[in-house]
Short mmCIF file of C-alpha atoms and ligand atoms in Angstrom, two decimals:
data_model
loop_
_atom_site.label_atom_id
_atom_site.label_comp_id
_atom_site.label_asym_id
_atom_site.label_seq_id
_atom_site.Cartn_x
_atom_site.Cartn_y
_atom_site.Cartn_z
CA UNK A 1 93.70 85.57 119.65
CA UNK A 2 97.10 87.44 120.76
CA UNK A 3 97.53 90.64 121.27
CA UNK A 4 97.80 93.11 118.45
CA UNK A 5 101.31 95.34 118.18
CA UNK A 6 101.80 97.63 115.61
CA UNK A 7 105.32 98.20 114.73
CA UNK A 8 106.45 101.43 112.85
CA UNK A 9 109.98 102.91 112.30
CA UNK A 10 113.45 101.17 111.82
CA UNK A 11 114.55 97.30 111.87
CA UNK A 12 115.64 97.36 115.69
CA UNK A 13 111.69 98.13 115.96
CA UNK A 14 110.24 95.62 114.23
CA UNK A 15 112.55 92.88 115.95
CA UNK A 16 111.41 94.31 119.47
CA UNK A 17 107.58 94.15 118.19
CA UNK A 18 108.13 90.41 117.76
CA UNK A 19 109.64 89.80 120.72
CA UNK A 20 106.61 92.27 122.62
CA UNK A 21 104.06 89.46 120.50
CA UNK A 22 105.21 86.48 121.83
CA UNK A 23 105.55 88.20 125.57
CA UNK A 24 102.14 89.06 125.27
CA UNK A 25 100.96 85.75 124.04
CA UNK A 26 96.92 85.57 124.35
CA UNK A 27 96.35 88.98 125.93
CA UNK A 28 93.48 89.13 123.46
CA UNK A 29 92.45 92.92 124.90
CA UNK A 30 95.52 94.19 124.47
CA UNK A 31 96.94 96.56 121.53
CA UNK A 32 100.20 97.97 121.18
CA UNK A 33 101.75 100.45 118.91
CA UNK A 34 105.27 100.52 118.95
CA UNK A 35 106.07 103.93 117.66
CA UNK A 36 109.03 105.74 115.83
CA UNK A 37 109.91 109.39 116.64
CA UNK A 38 113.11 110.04 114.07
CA UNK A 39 111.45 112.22 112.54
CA UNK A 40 108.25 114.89 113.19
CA UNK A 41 106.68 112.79 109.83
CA UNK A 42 107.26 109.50 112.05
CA UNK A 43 105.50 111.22 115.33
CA UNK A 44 102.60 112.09 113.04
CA UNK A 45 102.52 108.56 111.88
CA UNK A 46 102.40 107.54 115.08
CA UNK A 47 99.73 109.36 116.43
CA UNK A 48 97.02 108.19 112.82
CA UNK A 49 98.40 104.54 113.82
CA UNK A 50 96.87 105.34 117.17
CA UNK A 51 93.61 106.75 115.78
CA UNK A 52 93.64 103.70 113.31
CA UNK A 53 94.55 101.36 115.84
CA UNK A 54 91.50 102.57 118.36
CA UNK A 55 88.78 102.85 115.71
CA UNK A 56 89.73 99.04 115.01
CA UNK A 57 89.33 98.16 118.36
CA UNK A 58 87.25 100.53 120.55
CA UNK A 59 87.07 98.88 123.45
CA UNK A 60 90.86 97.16 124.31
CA UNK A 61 93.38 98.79 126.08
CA UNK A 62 95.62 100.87 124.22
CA UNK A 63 99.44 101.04 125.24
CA UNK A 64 101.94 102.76 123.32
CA UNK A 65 105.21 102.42 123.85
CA UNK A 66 108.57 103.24 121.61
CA UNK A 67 110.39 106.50 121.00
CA UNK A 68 107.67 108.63 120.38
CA UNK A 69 106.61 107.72 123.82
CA UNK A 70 110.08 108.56 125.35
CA UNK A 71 110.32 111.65 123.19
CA UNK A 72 106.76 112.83 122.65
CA UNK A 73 105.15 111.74 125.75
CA UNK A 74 103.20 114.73 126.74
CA UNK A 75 101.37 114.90 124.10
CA UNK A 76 100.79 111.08 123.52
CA UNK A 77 99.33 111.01 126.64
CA UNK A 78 97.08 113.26 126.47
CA UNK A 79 95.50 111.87 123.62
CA UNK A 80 91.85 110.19 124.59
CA UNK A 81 92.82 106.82 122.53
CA UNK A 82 95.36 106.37 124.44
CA UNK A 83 95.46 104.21 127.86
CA UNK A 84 99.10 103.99 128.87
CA UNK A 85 102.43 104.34 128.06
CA UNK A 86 105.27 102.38 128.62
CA UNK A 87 108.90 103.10 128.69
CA UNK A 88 111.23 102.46 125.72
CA UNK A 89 113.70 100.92 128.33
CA UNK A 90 110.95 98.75 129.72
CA UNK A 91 109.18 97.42 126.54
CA UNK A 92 110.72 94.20 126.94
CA UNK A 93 110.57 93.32 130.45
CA UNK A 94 107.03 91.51 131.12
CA UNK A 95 106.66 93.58 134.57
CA UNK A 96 105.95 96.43 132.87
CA UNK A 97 103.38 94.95 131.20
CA UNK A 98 101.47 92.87 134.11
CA UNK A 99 102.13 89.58 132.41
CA UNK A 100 104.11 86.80 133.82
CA UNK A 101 107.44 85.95 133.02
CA UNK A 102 107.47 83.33 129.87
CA UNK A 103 110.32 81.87 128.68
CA UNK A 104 112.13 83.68 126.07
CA UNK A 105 110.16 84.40 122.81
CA UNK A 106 110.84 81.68 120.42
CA UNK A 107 112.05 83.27 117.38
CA UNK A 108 109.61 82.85 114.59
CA UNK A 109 110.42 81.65 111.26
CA UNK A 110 112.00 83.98 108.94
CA UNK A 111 113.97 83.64 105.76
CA UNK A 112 117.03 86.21 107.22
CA UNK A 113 116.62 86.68 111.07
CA UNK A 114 117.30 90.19 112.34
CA UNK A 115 119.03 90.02 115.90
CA UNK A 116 119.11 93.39 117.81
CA UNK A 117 122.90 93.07 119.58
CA UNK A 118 122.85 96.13 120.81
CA UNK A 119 120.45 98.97 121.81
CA UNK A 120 120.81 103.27 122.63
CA UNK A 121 123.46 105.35 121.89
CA UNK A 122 125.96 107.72 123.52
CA UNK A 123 126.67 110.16 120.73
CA UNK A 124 124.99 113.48 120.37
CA UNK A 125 124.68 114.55 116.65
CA UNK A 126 123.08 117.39 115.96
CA UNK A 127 119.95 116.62 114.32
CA UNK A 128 119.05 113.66 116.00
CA UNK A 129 116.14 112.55 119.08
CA UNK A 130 117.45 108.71 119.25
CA UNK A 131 119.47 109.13 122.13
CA UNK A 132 116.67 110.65 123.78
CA UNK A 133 114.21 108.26 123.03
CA UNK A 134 116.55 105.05 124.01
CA UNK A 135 118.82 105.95 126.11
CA UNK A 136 122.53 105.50 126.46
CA UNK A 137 124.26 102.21 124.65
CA UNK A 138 123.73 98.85 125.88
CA UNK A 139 125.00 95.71 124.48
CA UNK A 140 123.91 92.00 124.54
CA UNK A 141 126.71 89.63 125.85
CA UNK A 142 128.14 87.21 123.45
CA UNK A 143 126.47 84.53 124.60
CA UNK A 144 122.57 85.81 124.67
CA UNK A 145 123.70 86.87 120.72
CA UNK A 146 124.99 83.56 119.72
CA UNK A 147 121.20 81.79 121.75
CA UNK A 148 119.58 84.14 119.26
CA UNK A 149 121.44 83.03 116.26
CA UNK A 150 120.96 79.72 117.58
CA UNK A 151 117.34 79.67 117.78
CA UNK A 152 116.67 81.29 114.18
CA UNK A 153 119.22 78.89 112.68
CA UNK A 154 117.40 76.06 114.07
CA UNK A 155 114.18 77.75 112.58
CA UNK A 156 115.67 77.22 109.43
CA UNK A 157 117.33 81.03 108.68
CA UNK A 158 119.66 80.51 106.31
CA UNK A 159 120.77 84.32 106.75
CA UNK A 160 121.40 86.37 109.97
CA UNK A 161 121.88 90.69 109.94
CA UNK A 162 122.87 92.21 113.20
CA UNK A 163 120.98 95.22 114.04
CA UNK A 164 120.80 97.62 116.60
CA UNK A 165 120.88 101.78 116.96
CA UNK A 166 125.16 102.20 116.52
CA UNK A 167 126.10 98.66 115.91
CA UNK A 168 129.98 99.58 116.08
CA UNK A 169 129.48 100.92 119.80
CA UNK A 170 128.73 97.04 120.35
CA UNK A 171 130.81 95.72 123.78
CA UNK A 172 131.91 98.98 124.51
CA UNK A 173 129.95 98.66 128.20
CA UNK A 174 130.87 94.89 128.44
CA UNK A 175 134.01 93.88 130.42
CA UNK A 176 136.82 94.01 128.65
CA UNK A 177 135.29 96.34 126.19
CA UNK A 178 135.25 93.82 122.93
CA UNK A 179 135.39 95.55 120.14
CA UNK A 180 132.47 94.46 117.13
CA UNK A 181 134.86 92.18 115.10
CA UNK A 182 135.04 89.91 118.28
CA UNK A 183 131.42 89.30 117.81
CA UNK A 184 131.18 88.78 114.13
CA UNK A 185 133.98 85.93 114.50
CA UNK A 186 132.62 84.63 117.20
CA UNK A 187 129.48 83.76 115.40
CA UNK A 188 130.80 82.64 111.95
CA UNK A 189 133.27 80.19 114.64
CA UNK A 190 130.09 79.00 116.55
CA UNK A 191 128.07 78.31 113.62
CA UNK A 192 129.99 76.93 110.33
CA UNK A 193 126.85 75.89 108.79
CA UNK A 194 125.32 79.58 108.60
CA UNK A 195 126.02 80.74 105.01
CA UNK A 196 125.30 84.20 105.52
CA UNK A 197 125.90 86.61 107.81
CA UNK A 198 125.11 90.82 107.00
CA UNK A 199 125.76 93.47 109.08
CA UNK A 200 123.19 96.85 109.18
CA UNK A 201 124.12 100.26 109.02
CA UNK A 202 127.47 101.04 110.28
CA UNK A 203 129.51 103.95 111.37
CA UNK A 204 132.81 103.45 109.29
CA UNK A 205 135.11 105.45 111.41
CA UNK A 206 134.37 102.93 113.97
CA UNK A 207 134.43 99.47 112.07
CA UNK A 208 137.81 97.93 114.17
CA UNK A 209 140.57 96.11 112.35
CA UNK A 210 139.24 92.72 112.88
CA UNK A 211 135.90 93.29 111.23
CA UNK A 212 137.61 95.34 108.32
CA UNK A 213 139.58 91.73 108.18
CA UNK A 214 136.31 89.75 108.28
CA UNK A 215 134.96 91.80 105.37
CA UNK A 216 137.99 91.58 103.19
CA UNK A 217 138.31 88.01 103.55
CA UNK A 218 135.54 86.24 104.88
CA UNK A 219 132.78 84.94 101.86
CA UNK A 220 129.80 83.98 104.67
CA UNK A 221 130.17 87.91 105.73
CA UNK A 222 127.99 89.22 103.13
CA UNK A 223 130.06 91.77 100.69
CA UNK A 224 127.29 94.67 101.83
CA UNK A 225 128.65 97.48 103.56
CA UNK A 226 125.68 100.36 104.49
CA UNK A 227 127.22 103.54 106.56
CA UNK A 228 125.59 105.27 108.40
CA UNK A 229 127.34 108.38 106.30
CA UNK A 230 124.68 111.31 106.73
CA UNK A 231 126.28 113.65 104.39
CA UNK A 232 129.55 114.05 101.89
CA UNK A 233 130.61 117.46 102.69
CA UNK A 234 133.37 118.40 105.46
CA UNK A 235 131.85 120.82 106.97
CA UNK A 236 128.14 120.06 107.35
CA UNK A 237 129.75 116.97 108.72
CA UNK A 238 131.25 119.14 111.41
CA UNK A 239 127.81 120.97 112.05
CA UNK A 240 126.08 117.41 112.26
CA UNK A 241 128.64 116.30 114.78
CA UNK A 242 129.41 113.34 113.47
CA UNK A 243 132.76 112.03 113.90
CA UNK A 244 134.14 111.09 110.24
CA UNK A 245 135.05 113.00 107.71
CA UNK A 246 134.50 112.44 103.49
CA UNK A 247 138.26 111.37 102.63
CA UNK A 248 137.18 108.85 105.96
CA UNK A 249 134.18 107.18 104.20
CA UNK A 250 136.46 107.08 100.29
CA UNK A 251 139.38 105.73 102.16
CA UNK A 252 137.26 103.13 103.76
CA UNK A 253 135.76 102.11 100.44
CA UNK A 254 138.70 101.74 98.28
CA UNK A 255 140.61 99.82 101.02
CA UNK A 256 137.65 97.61 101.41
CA UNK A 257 137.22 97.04 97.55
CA UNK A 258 141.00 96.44 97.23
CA UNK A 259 139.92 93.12 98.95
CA UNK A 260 136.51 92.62 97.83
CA UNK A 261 135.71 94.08 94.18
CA UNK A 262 131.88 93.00 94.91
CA UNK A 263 131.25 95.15 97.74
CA UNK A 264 128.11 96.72 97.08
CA UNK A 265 127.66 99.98 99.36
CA UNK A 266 124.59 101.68 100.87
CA UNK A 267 124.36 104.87 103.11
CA UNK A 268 122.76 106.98 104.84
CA UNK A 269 122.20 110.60 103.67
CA UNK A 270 120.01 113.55 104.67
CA UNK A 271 119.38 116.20 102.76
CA UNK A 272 118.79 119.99 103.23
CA UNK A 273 120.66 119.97 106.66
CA UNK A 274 120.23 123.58 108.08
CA UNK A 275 123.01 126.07 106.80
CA UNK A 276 123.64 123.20 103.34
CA UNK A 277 124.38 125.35 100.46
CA UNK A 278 124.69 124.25 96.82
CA UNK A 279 128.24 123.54 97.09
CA UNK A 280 127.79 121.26 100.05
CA UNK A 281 124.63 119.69 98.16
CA UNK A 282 126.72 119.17 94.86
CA UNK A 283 129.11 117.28 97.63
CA UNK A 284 125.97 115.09 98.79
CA UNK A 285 125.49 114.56 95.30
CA UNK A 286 129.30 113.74 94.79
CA UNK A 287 129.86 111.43 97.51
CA UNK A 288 126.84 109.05 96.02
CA UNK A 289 129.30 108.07 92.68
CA UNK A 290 132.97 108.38 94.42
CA UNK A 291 131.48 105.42 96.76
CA UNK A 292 129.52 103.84 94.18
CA UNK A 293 126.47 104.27 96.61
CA UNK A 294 123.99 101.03 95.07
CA UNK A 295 121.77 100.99 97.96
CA UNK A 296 120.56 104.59 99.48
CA UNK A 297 117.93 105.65 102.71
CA UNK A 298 117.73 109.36 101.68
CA UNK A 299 115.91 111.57 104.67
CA UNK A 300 114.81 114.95 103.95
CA UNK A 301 115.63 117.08 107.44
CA UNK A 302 113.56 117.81 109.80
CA UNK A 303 113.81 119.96 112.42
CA UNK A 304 113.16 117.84 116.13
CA UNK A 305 112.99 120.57 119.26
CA UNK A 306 115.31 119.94 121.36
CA UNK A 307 118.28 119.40 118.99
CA UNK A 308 121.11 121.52 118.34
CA UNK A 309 120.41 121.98 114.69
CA UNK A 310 117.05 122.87 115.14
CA UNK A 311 118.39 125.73 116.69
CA UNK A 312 120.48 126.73 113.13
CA UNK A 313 119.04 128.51 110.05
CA UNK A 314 116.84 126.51 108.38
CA UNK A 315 116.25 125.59 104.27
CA UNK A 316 112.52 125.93 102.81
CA UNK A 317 110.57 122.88 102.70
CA UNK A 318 110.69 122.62 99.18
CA UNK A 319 114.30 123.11 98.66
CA UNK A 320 115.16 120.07 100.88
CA UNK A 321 112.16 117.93 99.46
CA UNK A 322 114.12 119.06 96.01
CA UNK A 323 117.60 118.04 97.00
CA UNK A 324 116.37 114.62 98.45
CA UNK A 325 114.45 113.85 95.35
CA UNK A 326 118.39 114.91 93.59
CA UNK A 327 119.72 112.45 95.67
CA UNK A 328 117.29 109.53 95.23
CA UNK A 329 117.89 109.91 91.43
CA UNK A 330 121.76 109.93 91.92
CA UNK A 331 121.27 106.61 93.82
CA UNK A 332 118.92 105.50 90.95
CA UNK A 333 121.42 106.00 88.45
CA UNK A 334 124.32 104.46 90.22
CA UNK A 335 122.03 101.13 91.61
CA UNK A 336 121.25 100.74 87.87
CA UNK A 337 124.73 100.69 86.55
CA UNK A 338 125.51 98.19 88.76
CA UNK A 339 122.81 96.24 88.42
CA UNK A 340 123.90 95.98 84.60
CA UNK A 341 127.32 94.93 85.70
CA UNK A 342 125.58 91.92 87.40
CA UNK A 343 123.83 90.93 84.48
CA UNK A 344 125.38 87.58 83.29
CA UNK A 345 127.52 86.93 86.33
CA UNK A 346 126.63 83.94 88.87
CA UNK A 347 125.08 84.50 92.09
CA UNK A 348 123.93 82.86 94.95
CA UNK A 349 120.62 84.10 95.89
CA UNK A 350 118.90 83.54 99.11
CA UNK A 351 114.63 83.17 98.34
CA UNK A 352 112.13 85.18 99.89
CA UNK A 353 108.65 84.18 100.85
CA UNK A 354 107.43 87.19 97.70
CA UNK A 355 108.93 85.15 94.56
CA UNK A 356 112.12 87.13 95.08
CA UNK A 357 115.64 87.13 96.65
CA UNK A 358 118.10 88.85 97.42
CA UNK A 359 122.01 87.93 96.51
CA UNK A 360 125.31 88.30 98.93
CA UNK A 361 125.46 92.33 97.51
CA UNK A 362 121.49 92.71 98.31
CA UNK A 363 120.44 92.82 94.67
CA UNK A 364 116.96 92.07 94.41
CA UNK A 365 116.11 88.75 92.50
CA UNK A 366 113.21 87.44 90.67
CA UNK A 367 113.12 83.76 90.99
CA UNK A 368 110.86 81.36 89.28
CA UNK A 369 107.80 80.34 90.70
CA UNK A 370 107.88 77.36 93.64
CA UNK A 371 111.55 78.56 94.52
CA UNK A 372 110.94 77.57 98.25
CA UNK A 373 111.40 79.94 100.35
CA UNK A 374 114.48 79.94 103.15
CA UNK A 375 116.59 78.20 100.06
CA UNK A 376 119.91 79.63 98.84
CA UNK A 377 120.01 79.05 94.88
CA UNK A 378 122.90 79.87 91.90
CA UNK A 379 121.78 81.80 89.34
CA UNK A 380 122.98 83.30 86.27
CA UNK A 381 120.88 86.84 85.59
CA UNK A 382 119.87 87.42 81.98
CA UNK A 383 118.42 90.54 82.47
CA UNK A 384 116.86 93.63 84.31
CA UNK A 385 113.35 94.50 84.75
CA UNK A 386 111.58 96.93 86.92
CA UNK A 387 114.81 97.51 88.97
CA UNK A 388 114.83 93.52 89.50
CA UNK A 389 117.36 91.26 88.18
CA UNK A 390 115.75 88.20 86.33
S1 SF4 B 1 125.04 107.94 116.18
FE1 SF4 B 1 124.12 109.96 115.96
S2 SF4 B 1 122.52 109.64 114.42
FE2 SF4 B 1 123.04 107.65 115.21
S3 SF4 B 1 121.60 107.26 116.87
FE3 SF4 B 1 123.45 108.15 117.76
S4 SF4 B 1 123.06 110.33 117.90
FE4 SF4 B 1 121.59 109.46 116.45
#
């Protein structure tokens, strides 16, 4: 039996708790949790995934590791389930987990492959513990990205998304300081064969000219933009530290679209940001139908100590929980009119293990039963049920 790890939090996570599995091979005592600490919900899912986790297995050893045990690490530690924590920095090195050396995790077989290019960050917004918990940003060279892609493509992915904590700050610490779109071509030169390629959350200011390029004209670069957009109004913007501005983010868009009229775009928004009043709210809202905003990850704010915003005047819990539920509808409405658009139109559709898919825009797909999974089938959608296309 191998060791247990427990994965909670964002995509970069997950794709670190499978390469912590194979590490750890048959250390059969041995339970991780790799924990998330974005938000004060996330540390308190942390610590009942530690409880769970313990009552499951009473008598391994328990290690937690993560950024809940960068950020939180007082209090993690003093918890009686817990035996040991190990650094965020350190969770892939097999030192700092007494096991020897292996050679690198094969990737295991997945229908789109998530590869983590590039890891911290060295911006400061306001609201936000990440840089805390993983330190400043490091990048994987070229080469260890393209063994990656490599190794998942001859496990039979048929689509790859690069991940990692601010993908655009990619090969800013590598010589030469390549900028993101070097990577991107790089892989769709090195590998001809792989249909689809998707890129994560992005910060827009910071997409360079040869990945705007690559997204206006190249069809294996998936027609999915999501930004990493936090809010729509100027000056909470300014407050949040973040270094675009609305007209930014619109600009952005409509340039893109010029290009590629079946860009579907996601974003990420938080709502109730300390000092956000209903005109800057009605902005949030705003923002969600100038972009056409299909695909939305809506966090209500929450205070983490230690952050600059924590420090400003704050909104009652149930006004934010209000405005985020506002928001979540706005997406609702705008991921259904599009959805609608895509009814009778052709798409390629890549097939999940579930019965579903998803196509180049990241519409979700119901596909008829024995569709294997891993293939890529053209489809014609007839109609729309429970937010699915069928
Ligand atoms: S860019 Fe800002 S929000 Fe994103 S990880 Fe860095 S500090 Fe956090």
């Amino acid at each position: 039996m191998s060791a247990e790890v427990i994965s909670l939090g964002c995509r970069l996570n997950l794709s670190e708790s499978e390469d912590i599995r194979a590490m750890l091979g048959g250390s059969s005592d041995l339970v991780v949790v790799n924990s998330c600490a974005v938000t004060l919900e996330a540390v308190r899912q942390t610590r009942q995934a530690i409880r769970k986790a313990r009552r499951a297995h009473p008598d391994a050893r328990l290690l937690v590791t993560g950024c809940a045990a960068e950020i939180e690490r007082d209090q993690l530690a003093a918890m009686p389930e817990v035996d040991g924590l190990i650094a965020n920095s350190a969770k892939l090195d097999p030192r700092a987990w007494n096991v020897p050396a292996r050679p690198a995790p094969v990737a295991s077989l997945h229908t789109r492959a998530f590869i983590a290019v590039q890891n911290g960050c060295d911006h400061a917004c306001t609201f936000c513990v990440i840089p805390q918990g993983r330190g400043p940003s490091r990048s994987l060279t070229v080469d260890r990205v393209c063994g990656e892609v490599a190794q998942h493509c001859e496990r039979g992915a048929a689509e790859v998304v690069l991940t990692g904590v601010d993908v655009t700050s990619w090969g800013q610490d590598l010589p030469g300081r390549p900028a993101l779109g070097i990577l991107v071509q790089e892989i769709l030169d090195r590998f001809p064969t792989l249909q689809r390629l998707r890129m994560s959350s992005l910060d827009g200011i910071e997409i360079d000219p040869l990945l705007f390029e690559l997204f206006a004209s190249e069809r294996r670069l998936m027609p999915h933009l999501h930004l990493s957009l936090q809010h729509g109004h100027d000056l909470i913007l300014k407050r949040m530290k973040r270094r675009h501005l609305r007209g930014d983010a619109v600009a952005l868009v409509e340039r893109l679209r010029a290009h590629r009229p079946d860009l579907a775009v996601g974003a990420d928004l938080i709502a109730g940001f300390p000092t956000e009043s209903e005109e800057h709210h009605a902005a949030n809202l705003s923002i969600i139908r100038e972009l056409g905003i299909v695909h939305g990850h809506v966090f209500p704010y929450s205070p983490r100590p230690g952050t600059p915003a924590a420090l400003m005047p704050q909104l009652s819990r149930p006004l934010i929980k209000q405005r985020a539920a506002e928001l979540r509808d706005a997406v609702a409405k705008a991921r259904g009119a599009w959805l609608a658009t895509l009814v009778g139109k052709p798409a390629s559709v890549l097939a999940e293990r579930d019965g579903t898919g998803y196509t180049p825009g990241f519409a979700r797909v119901a596909l008829p039963a024995g569709t294997r999974a891993g293939s890529i089938i053209d489809i014609i959608p007839t109609s729309i049920k429970d937010g699915l296309l069928t």
